Structure formats: structure tokens, C-alpha cells
Amino acid sequence: MDYYSIKIPNFSPLFISSPVSDLGFSGSNLFIMSSDRRIYIFDTTLRDGEQVPGCQLNTVEKIQVARMLEELGVDVIEAGFPISSPGDFNSVVEISKAVTWPVICALTRAVPKDIDTAAEALKYARHKRIHTGIGTSDSHIRYKFNSNREEILERAVAAVKYAKKYVEDVEFYAEDAGRTDNEYLARVVEAVIKAGATVVNIPDTTGYCLPEEYASKIRYLVENVDGIDKAIISTHCHNDLGMATANTISGLIAGASQCEVTINGVGERAGNTALEEIAMIIRSHSDIPLQTNINTTKIAPASRMVSSLMSMPVQANKAIVGRNAFAHSSGIHQDGVLKDVSTYEIINPKDVGIDDNQIVLTARSGHAALKYRLETLGVKMSEEKLDDFYNNVFLKYADQRKQVGDDDLLALCGAHRGPAVHIKLDYLQVTSGKGVRPVASVGLDIAGEKFEAASGGNGPVDAALNAIKTIIRRHVTIKEFTIQNITNGSDDLGKVHMQVESEGRVYYGFGASTDIITASVEAYLDCINKFKNVNLE
Ligand code: KIV
Ligand code: ZN
């Protein structure tokens, strides 16, 4: 395939009210000028990524992630969907105030009140974009909107014109474009560009497309839409069939100049395209003449920060950021790497911010060493929270161990909710064993008041949770209960991830302890702490 003889839409900074330019400097990162085509990284960790049940962040946590994204060098941060909740609205407002360089984008449906609310939320953004759109596949038109193609086209144009009253930079998404007929898609894209859209987003919403199919969709638009050179084409791929990254790269090579991605590939169902994979593919392949503004040495800290704040573990063999991504375990590989690292390594771990010179933390390490290590891992804490974490969590754990590794530290951070938590475990005593019916006694501190209960169960965890249920009178069903495997021996931390359902909503909880029953109870309480109202006896 001759990738480079195709017509590529020109990017003009006129169409994006952002500081990104091809002048060699963007945001806080310097990028080398070259003839490679510049790809704009649109990060949607805080919108599409945050839609995952149990991954919700509060505003302070979202600001932390947004600042990290700015350091990473992303061009656009999709900060939320302001009409969806007051919390989302507030997060867009606060992120707009907190970051300087990236464009701040807010999502809307093709509905005036959504657009009004997004414009209001973006009030403080230095560079702002409204992202509006509508489903264009026959299935969306018929079943979601009970409408027809002509009416949807009119609504798309009206939404873009309406958003243009507020901002210059308007992105239009054609939801389910992956399954939309190309001829109709081209008509919609042409019409919204005429109406003023500066970016046209072509989402493969269901993650159905094959890479060549997605690339030819982008090429079709490049070749058949009048005025396509007045807008940026954007990719937005989901990973339902494991092809999000392949589809995104194919779309970029075919002519798209922006890609929508998330850290660690977090997102609804099987997730979105992972930022780190796109950045490293483009960096590693000199045969692909594309470039981004990403400072790749910030990838590992950003990955750890998002994983820890969302309590969303990264799978060990995940490309670029998984625990095993650079671990060579077979004898043949180890031998080759020792002779010359290029035999089995295509990426230098330092290029993605993985440092080998770890400071070993022990019970004798002070605040400064702990703070340094946490920051290297992407975890930032206020002095007050660090103090509390150091005295009440770190020292207690370090006293039982020779040294504290990175995984343990991150698990302890994820499990430690600090003094603000409403319901805390005071004590837990369990009797169990062969031939004995398990019995548990539990003491809870609920906003300063003490509660106690005892109960039996089918096993020690069941007994402990039954005791809690007699204090917290609410129907709770456990949907998922995962104990993460212990890698370093029987005295290692046990990590528990739990999903529960209550009153029609799903809540996610995490707990970590050297005692697996305590870790399970902590995970359960973490879920309950997220309930709005808890009735007590
Ligand atoms: O997947 C999708 O289609 C989306 C749009 C709302 C952009 O997330
Ligand atoms: Zn999406």
C-alpha cells in the first residue's frame, strides 16, 4: 500500500483555538520540527474513560489527572459531559481553571440545552471546544431516534451552528460511524463542515470495524467530501474486538490527524484506544511519517496515577505499561538481552518513564523518600494526607516487611481513603477452620459512632460480611469478587476488587491487607462508602 501518495487534509491552526502549532513548540513540550505529519492527541480518560462503572473520580482527582495529561503533552482534554450531572459540570469548570495549554473539550448531544450547559462549563477555559454529535448509522437513526436520514442530517447541522454561537472550535461526532454507510456519512460530514465544524470525529462506537475497513472509511471521506481540508478528521475507536489500536493507526495513516485515546485504554466495555500504545507506535516506527507532542517519559507515571485513582488494575501483560511489558523471563530471551538489549527489546523502558534505580523503602525510610517514590509512581498527596498515610499505613506495613515494593505501595494507596471516609473498620475477629462453623465479630466506626455485630456464614468472608449487613441495613448483592494473586510469598499483600449492586446501581470497591479476610471486608466497606444514604439500626 502506498500510504503517502493519498490526499491528506491540511491542518490549519485557524480551525483549532489551541496553542498547538507546527512551529516546534507546543504546550510545555518542545518537539522536534520535521516533515512528519503532526497528530493531535485528544485524551478522553476523564469522559469516555470515566464512564466505566466504579471508575468515577471526584473533582480533585480529575484535576490531578488533567495536570498529568498536560505534563504528558496531550493537545486536547475531554473533561466531561456537563449536562450529565452537577459533578461533571463542576469538574469541567475546575479543570478549565487548572490547566493552561491543552484545549478543554466538553461533550454534548445535538440538543440546545446540552450545548448551553457545555458553553457555561467552559467559561474559564483558555482554549475551548464543544464536542457535539448524533448517531448516524441506520440502527441509531431507526431505533434510538425513530427518525430518518434527512432529519438526522438537519439536526447535526443545527447543533453545529448552535455551538458555533458560543465557540469557534466545534467538533462533530457521527456516533456509530463505523457502521454508517459511507455515502451518507460523507454527506453528513460535508454538511457539518459547511456549518462550521472544525473537527469531524468518526467513532467506531461498537469496536466492530476491521483496520482496513476503518482506513478505507477515512480515505473515502478524504476523497469524497467537499471542503474536507477545512477540518481535522479524528479517530475514536473502541476495543470490543481488540482492534482499537490497529484501527486508530490505520485511520491516522489514511488521513486522520487527531486520535481520541485514554490512558491504559480505560473506557466503556472493552475500553478505548490506549494513548501509550499510539504514542509508542508512532515513536518506534520511523517508517510511519507521523509525530505527536507526547513526552513519552511521563507515560508510566500517568498510567500508574490513573490506575491507582480509578482503582483499575492494569493487566500484567498490557502493552507498554503492564508489569510484565519489559520482563524477560525465558532463558533464551534473558541470554539474548544480556548480550545485546536490541535482540528482544524494541523500546527502552526509560523512554516510557520506567526507572530501574528504585529507592528501596523500609520502615526506616522518612517522609521525603516516601513522597519521592509516590511521585515517581504518579501519586501526588497533600502534606496532610501524606502524613496520615505515612504514620497510619506505610509504617504499619513496613514494620512487618523487610522492604516495600512499588506494587505494594500502590495497593496501599488505593486502599487508604484517608480521614474523610465515613465508615471505617475498627476491628475484625474471625473464627474458622475445619469442622468449625465460621463466626465473625465486627466493629465499625460510622462518622465517629461505634457499632458492633457478630454473625455466622458459609466461610470466614461470608460471616464477616453478614455481620456488617446487620449494621448497615440495605440490600447489597455481590456481583464480582476478585482476589489478586499473591506473587511474593505468603506474607505478601492480598488485594481484593469487589463490585456490588444496591438499589439498581453498581459500586466498585478495593481493599488490600496482608490478611485476605480484612482485605475483603475493606473492599466491601469501600463500596458501601460510595452509597449516598445508609440506614442504620
Ligand atoms: O464512542 C462514541 O461514539 C463516543 C462519542 C460520544 C464520541 O464516545
Ligand atoms: Zn466512545
XYZ file of C-alpha atoms and ligand atoms in Angstrom:
546
model
C 0.000 0.000 0.000
C 1.343 3.442 -0.861
C 0.422 5.302 2.287
C 1.900 8.618 1.350
C 0.501 9.392 -2.065
C -3.012 9.980 -0.747
C -4.563 13.408 -0.313
C -4.210 14.403 3.363
C -6.409 17.203 4.699
C -4.270 20.146 5.702
C -4.309 21.179 9.295
C -4.528 24.848 9.875
C -4.217 26.262 13.409
C -7.065 28.590 12.374
C -9.502 25.785 12.901
C -8.454 24.960 16.404
C -8.354 27.650 19.029
C -5.443 25.971 20.734
C -1.789 26.758 21.139
C -0.871 23.721 19.074
C 1.079 24.705 16.037
C 3.745 23.227 13.879
C 6.270 25.820 14.979
C 8.226 23.382 17.091
C 6.787 24.264 20.487
C 3.530 23.140 21.947
C 2.338 23.374 25.500
C 5.189 22.749 27.859
C 6.910 20.321 25.494
C 9.386 21.065 22.788
C 9.005 18.834 19.793
C 11.498 18.420 17.019
C 10.451 20.021 13.763
C 10.336 17.505 11.000
C 8.404 16.832 7.851
C 6.404 14.155 9.683
C 2.700 14.934 9.850
C 1.615 16.184 13.285
C -1.012 14.059 15.021
C -3.132 15.732 17.707
C -3.737 13.672 20.807
C -7.248 14.077 22.214
C -7.442 12.407 25.619
C -10.860 11.253 26.824
C -9.800 9.432 30.028
C -11.920 11.898 32.020
C -15.033 11.437 29.864
C -15.244 8.119 27.949
C -12.756 6.506 30.367
C -14.568 7.693 33.439
C -17.908 6.252 32.265
C -16.772 2.786 33.445
C -18.817 1.661 36.469
C -16.712 2.029 39.597
C -14.078 4.267 37.970
C -15.694 7.592 38.868
C -13.290 10.238 40.133
C -14.074 13.277 42.237
C -13.180 16.768 41.040
C -9.875 16.921 42.955
C -8.773 13.611 41.433
C -9.826 14.754 37.953
C -7.720 17.902 38.312
C -4.739 15.730 39.275
C -5.231 13.634 36.120
C -5.745 16.737 33.950
C -2.469 18.265 35.194
C -0.691 14.995 34.467
C -2.173 14.977 30.939
C -0.873 18.499 30.429
C 2.635 17.391 31.521
C 2.336 14.449 29.156
C 1.744 16.902 26.299
C -1.766 15.992 25.138
C -3.354 18.551 22.823
C -6.983 18.229 23.892
C -8.500 17.087 27.201
C -12.129 15.973 27.062
C -13.017 16.977 30.613
C -16.583 15.704 30.860
C -20.211 15.763 29.774
C -21.513 18.806 31.705
C -25.271 18.208 31.303
C -24.958 14.672 32.708
C -24.554 15.727 36.378
C -23.635 18.720 38.558
C -20.403 16.840 39.442
C -19.402 16.592 35.780
C -20.282 20.242 35.207
C -18.149 21.299 38.158
C -15.220 19.153 37.016
C -15.199 20.837 33.596
C -15.222 24.250 35.307
C -12.363 23.365 37.660
C -10.224 21.610 35.024
C -10.679 24.675 32.781
C -9.158 26.793 35.535
C -6.394 24.309 36.404
C -4.685 23.723 33.050
C -3.099 26.163 30.624
C -2.003 24.638 27.347
C -4.415 21.957 26.187
C -7.777 22.671 24.603
C -10.550 21.787 27.073
C -13.408 19.970 25.428
C -16.927 19.299 26.726
C -19.288 16.665 25.296
C -22.916 17.284 24.361
C -25.744 15.610 22.479
C -27.168 17.501 19.495
C -29.511 19.291 21.890
C -29.509 23.068 22.609
C -29.694 22.731 26.414
C -26.658 20.390 26.404
C -24.735 22.933 24.329
C -25.787 25.864 26.565
C -24.579 23.922 29.621
C -21.276 22.942 27.990
C -20.596 26.555 26.973
C -21.267 27.680 30.553
C -18.957 24.978 31.992
C -16.161 26.018 29.604
C -16.351 29.647 30.691
C -12.863 29.682 32.254
C -11.047 27.571 29.638
C -8.241 29.377 27.833
C -8.797 27.218 24.746
C -12.236 25.680 24.469
C -14.053 23.208 22.258
C -17.632 21.936 22.192
C -17.994 18.312 21.044
C -21.495 17.723 19.749
C -22.990 14.989 17.635
C -25.618 12.399 16.862
C -25.899 8.743 15.790
C -25.684 8.312 12.024
C -25.920 4.536 11.494
C -29.270 3.176 10.304
C -29.600 1.319 13.583
C -29.191 4.516 15.648
C -31.437 6.539 13.321
C -34.216 3.961 13.460
C -34.084 2.538 16.982
C -32.531 5.339 19.015
C -34.160 8.333 17.340
C -37.132 6.799 15.493
C -36.160 9.155 12.700
C -34.794 9.202 9.155
C -31.524 10.181 7.474
C -32.685 13.642 6.296
C -33.960 14.653 9.704
C -30.733 13.476 11.410
C -28.653 15.442 8.916
C -30.663 18.582 9.714
C -30.250 18.038 13.455
C -26.485 17.583 13.025
C -26.155 20.846 11.106
C -28.390 22.710 13.562
C -26.309 21.507 16.533
C -23.024 22.636 14.964
C -24.495 26.057 14.066
C -25.849 26.403 17.604
C -22.476 25.502 19.183
C -20.723 27.982 16.843
C -22.614 30.793 18.574
C -20.509 30.062 21.663
C -17.105 28.862 20.420
C -15.025 28.894 17.257
C -13.768 25.349 17.782
C -16.608 22.841 17.307
C -16.052 19.112 16.928
C -18.836 16.978 15.468
C -19.125 13.230 16.195
C -21.073 10.881 13.949
C -21.857 8.236 16.550
C -21.575 4.661 15.244
C -19.794 5.964 12.123
C -18.064 2.573 11.997
C -21.376 1.006 10.912
C -22.647 4.011 8.935
C -22.980 3.803 5.191
C -20.007 5.730 3.721
C -22.035 7.736 1.210
C -24.435 9.035 3.871
C -21.555 9.631 6.304
C -19.812 11.756 3.661
C -22.985 13.846 3.194
C -23.246 14.451 6.951
C -19.538 15.310 7.268
C -19.716 17.729 4.314
C -22.791 19.440 5.751
C -21.347 19.897 9.262
C -18.087 21.279 7.884
C -20.133 23.810 5.873
C -21.940 24.644 9.122
C -18.584 25.406 10.781
C -17.291 22.146 12.331
C -13.517 22.388 12.759
C -13.041 18.711 13.635
C -15.066 15.712 12.415
C -14.942 12.669 14.644
C -15.567 9.252 13.048
C -16.194 6.908 16.002
C -16.169 3.155 15.702
C -18.524 3.191 18.680
C -19.088 -0.564 18.840
C -15.484 -1.571 18.031
C -16.701 -3.558 15.021
C -14.529 -2.330 12.113
C -11.521 -4.156 10.709
C -8.388 -1.983 10.330
C -8.548 -1.851 6.525
C -12.294 -1.180 6.620
C -11.788 1.739 9.035
C -8.874 3.093 6.963
C -10.947 2.973 3.778
C -13.772 4.838 5.527
C -11.324 7.661 6.351
C -9.900 7.574 2.810
C -13.432 7.724 1.386
C -14.084 10.928 3.353
C -10.730 12.428 2.313
C -11.525 11.730 -1.338
C -15.250 12.488 -1.466
C -16.089 15.292 0.961
C -16.001 18.809 -0.458
C -14.183 21.100 1.981
C -12.572 18.252 3.960
C -9.336 20.250 4.030
C -11.092 22.836 6.218
C -11.430 20.366 9.109
C -9.409 17.811 11.015
C -10.564 14.199 10.789
C -10.480 12.423 14.144
C -10.436 8.723 15.013
C -12.300 7.375 18.048
C -12.037 3.597 18.315
C -13.373 1.125 20.855
C -11.719 -2.167 21.663
C -14.605 -4.660 21.656
C -12.786 -6.959 19.226
C -9.279 -5.986 20.370
C -8.680 -3.786 17.299
C -8.854 -0.246 18.717
C -5.141 0.491 18.364
C -4.849 -1.150 14.937
C -7.891 0.778 13.693
C -6.586 4.078 15.067
C -3.171 3.704 13.447
C -4.801 2.686 10.143
C -7.104 5.706 10.343
C -4.193 8.080 11.009
C -2.142 6.680 8.142
C -5.202 7.019 5.890
C -5.515 10.740 6.616
C -6.948 11.431 10.073
C -4.883 13.958 12.056
C -6.384 13.593 15.528
C -6.903 10.441 17.595
C -9.091 10.046 20.667
C -7.485 7.896 23.311
C -7.389 7.116 27.035
C -4.612 6.259 29.487
C -4.334 2.460 29.912
C -7.130 2.138 27.310
C -9.774 2.590 30.005
C -13.302 3.066 28.725
C -16.737 1.522 28.405
C -16.886 -2.256 27.885
C -13.502 -3.356 26.466
C -12.247 0.229 26.522
C -10.871 2.844 24.123
C -7.617 3.081 22.205
C -4.694 3.325 24.659
C -2.762 6.617 24.439
C 0.531 4.929 25.340
C 0.223 2.409 22.500
C -0.380 5.070 19.828
C 2.406 7.323 21.147
C 4.914 4.459 21.208
C 3.911 3.020 17.808
C 4.448 6.431 16.236
C 7.728 6.928 18.104
C 9.125 3.465 17.368
C 8.197 3.264 13.678
C 10.367 5.626 11.682
C 8.635 4.196 8.597
C 5.378 5.928 9.616
C 5.876 9.678 8.947
C 3.760 10.904 11.858
C 4.684 12.698 15.079
C 2.969 13.655 18.326
C 3.743 16.088 21.130
C 3.735 13.364 23.795
C 6.604 13.374 26.295
C 6.773 9.594 26.462
C 8.831 9.556 29.687
C 5.652 10.606 31.504
C 3.718 7.550 30.293
C 4.453 5.202 33.216
C 3.650 7.779 35.943
C 0.427 8.741 34.124
C -0.568 5.090 33.789
C 0.025 4.426 37.486
C -1.819 7.557 38.547
C -4.912 6.653 36.525
C -4.817 3.023 37.635
C -4.477 3.991 41.276
C -7.100 6.776 41.304
C -9.627 4.674 39.383
C -8.740 1.520 41.383
C -8.483 -0.139 37.983
C -5.548 -2.588 37.858
C -3.525 -2.720 34.637
C -3.286 -6.261 33.286
C 0.244 -7.631 33.750
C 0.821 -8.232 30.020
C -0.696 -4.915 28.838
C 1.462 -3.403 26.059
C 3.826 -0.598 27.206
C 2.520 -0.204 30.794
C 1.874 -3.748 32.077
C 4.050 -5.098 34.890
C 5.499 -7.725 32.504
C 5.833 -5.465 29.441
C 9.628 -5.360 29.815
C 10.205 -8.535 31.859
C 12.213 -11.183 30.054
C 11.747 -14.466 31.830
C 12.681 -17.244 29.419
C 16.323 -18.334 29.471
C 16.791 -17.751 25.733
C 15.417 -14.206 25.971
C 17.450 -13.358 29.083
C 20.609 -14.616 27.398
C 19.903 -12.506 24.284
C 19.074 -9.341 26.233
C 22.247 -9.666 28.296
C 24.322 -9.955 25.113
C 22.577 -7.061 23.381
C 19.320 -5.495 24.528
C 18.139 -4.928 20.934
C 17.719 -8.700 20.460
C 14.369 -8.742 22.261
C 13.595 -5.142 23.238
C 12.128 -2.668 20.752
C 11.525 0.034 23.376
C 13.930 1.299 26.002
C 11.920 1.186 29.278
C 13.423 4.591 30.184
C 11.642 6.089 27.139
C 8.299 5.391 28.816
C 9.462 6.544 32.241
C 10.243 3.216 33.862
C 13.300 3.718 36.040
C 15.443 0.863 37.309
C 17.087 2.886 40.075
C 14.375 2.319 42.599
C 14.811 3.653 46.102
C 14.086 0.723 48.394
C 11.616 1.777 51.056
C 11.831 0.243 54.521
C 10.440 1.054 57.965
C 13.396 3.425 58.384
C 12.540 5.485 55.283
C 11.358 9.001 56.010
C 8.577 11.173 54.597
C 10.822 12.555 51.838
C 11.733 9.126 50.436
C 8.096 8.030 50.546
C 6.956 11.243 48.844
C 9.621 10.883 46.142
C 8.701 7.256 45.426
C 4.974 8.033 45.352
C 5.520 10.899 42.914
C 7.642 8.676 40.670
C 4.689 6.295 40.662
C 2.351 9.129 39.694
C 0.681 9.535 43.109
C 0.505 13.067 44.485
C -0.769 13.657 48.034
C -1.261 16.791 50.078
C 1.161 17.126 53.050
C -1.689 16.322 55.449
C -2.710 13.170 53.583
C 0.929 12.101 53.205
C 1.420 12.476 56.945
C -1.636 10.369 57.689
C -0.627 7.766 55.093
C 2.972 7.626 56.402
C 2.015 7.142 60.059
C -1.113 5.035 59.784
C -0.499 2.883 56.727
C 3.073 2.877 55.466
C 4.885 2.424 58.805
C 2.460 -0.264 60.000
C 3.002 -2.245 56.800
C 6.763 -1.604 56.558
C 7.233 -2.808 60.156
C 6.042 -6.267 59.101
C 8.249 -6.411 55.986
C 11.904 -6.099 55.001
C 11.063 -3.680 52.211
C 8.059 -2.132 50.473
C 7.862 -2.609 46.695
C 6.080 -0.402 44.145
C 3.105 -2.735 43.705
C 2.515 -2.886 47.439
C 2.829 0.882 47.754
C 0.242 1.451 45.038
C -2.104 -1.106 46.577
C -1.764 0.574 49.981
C -2.547 3.963 48.377
C -5.596 2.556 46.603
C -6.848 1.020 49.836
C -6.202 4.065 52.011
C -9.071 6.516 51.743
C -7.779 8.877 54.405
C -9.596 10.537 57.293
C -12.578 11.662 55.164
C -14.059 8.137 54.945
C -17.468 7.818 56.616
C -17.458 4.125 57.609
C -14.243 2.583 58.964
C -13.370 -0.880 60.196
C -12.486 -0.695 63.909
C -11.811 -4.398 64.451
C -12.491 -7.785 62.935
C -12.261 -11.152 64.674
C -12.939 -14.382 62.830
C -13.019 -17.992 63.960
C -12.844 -20.589 61.197
C -11.220 -23.870 60.348
C -12.026 -27.482 59.509
C -15.113 -28.766 61.298
C -15.972 -25.334 62.785
C -18.821 -23.076 61.636
C -17.164 -19.736 60.759
C -18.179 -16.850 63.033
C -17.120 -13.194 62.779
C -17.373 -10.178 65.098
C -17.051 -6.771 63.522
C -16.691 -3.262 64.958
C -17.416 -0.277 62.720
C -16.829 3.414 63.249
C -19.523 5.321 61.383
C -18.847 9.049 61.428
C -17.462 8.756 64.985
C -20.195 6.454 66.361
C -19.315 2.853 67.306
C -21.308 -0.181 66.106
C -20.714 -3.895 66.751
C -22.230 -7.105 65.395
C -21.499 -10.820 65.161
C -22.681 -13.381 62.638
C -22.017 -16.804 61.177
C -21.610 -17.672 57.486
C -20.588 -20.255 54.917
C -16.979 -19.140 55.179
C -14.988 -16.502 57.099
C -15.573 -13.760 54.500
C -19.298 -14.556 54.338
C -19.514 -14.427 58.149
C -17.751 -11.043 58.305
C -19.933 -9.530 55.549
C -23.093 -10.902 57.220
C -22.071 -9.131 60.425
C -21.659 -5.846 58.508
C -25.061 -6.343 56.852
C -26.732 -6.467 60.257
C -25.345 -2.985 60.976
C -25.911 -1.461 57.543
C -29.472 -2.311 56.683
C -29.511 -2.190 52.947
C -29.878 -4.896 50.342
C -26.452 -5.472 48.780
C -25.595 -8.160 46.225
C -22.004 -9.040 45.392
C -21.602 -9.141 41.600
C -17.867 -9.686 41.391
C -15.226 -10.621 43.934
C -11.623 -10.958 42.736
C -8.600 -11.747 44.862
C -5.451 -10.637 43.074
C -2.778 -13.291 43.140
C -0.019 -13.077 45.657
C 3.348 -13.036 43.907
C 5.959 -12.655 46.606
C 5.077 -15.281 49.187
C 2.504 -15.936 51.859
C 3.289 -12.727 53.821
C 2.559 -10.506 50.787
C -0.370 -8.081 50.460
C -3.645 -9.643 49.329
C -5.655 -7.345 47.050
C -9.411 -7.623 46.660
C -11.539 -5.992 43.952
C -15.281 -6.128 44.503
C -18.373 -4.986 42.627
C -21.691 -4.849 44.432
C -25.195 -3.890 43.341
C -27.606 -1.991 45.527
C -30.836 -0.219 44.614
C -30.126 -0.677 40.901
C -26.633 0.846 40.961
C -23.250 -0.822 40.745
C -20.407 0.209 43.072
C -16.753 -0.729 42.918
C -14.521 -1.265 45.941
C -10.905 -2.143 46.633
C -9.101 -3.427 49.722
C -5.550 -4.510 50.467
C -4.117 -6.173 53.544
C -1.747 -8.975 54.483
C -4.921 -10.626 55.840
C -7.215 -11.615 52.967
C -10.408 -11.536 55.076
C -9.604 -7.989 56.212
C -8.887 -7.038 52.570
C -12.320 -8.436 51.578
C -14.087 -6.514 54.351
C -12.206 -3.308 53.389
C -13.264 -3.752 49.745
C -16.882 -4.245 50.844
C -16.755 -1.129 53.053
C -15.170 0.821 50.189
C -18.282 0.008 48.099
C -20.623 0.965 50.935
C -18.798 4.253 51.490
C -19.861 5.183 47.962
C -23.594 4.723 48.695
C -25.466 8.002 49.105
C -27.606 7.031 52.131
C -27.011 4.245 54.596
C -29.781 3.412 57.110
C -28.521 2.316 60.486
C -30.255 0.260 63.108
O -17.936 6.036 21.183
C -18.535 7.067 20.818
O -19.207 7.111 19.801
C -18.422 8.238 21.675
C -18.988 9.530 21.161
C -19.913 10.133 22.159
C -17.890 10.452 20.754
O -17.844 8.180 22.741
Zn -16.552 6.361 22.807
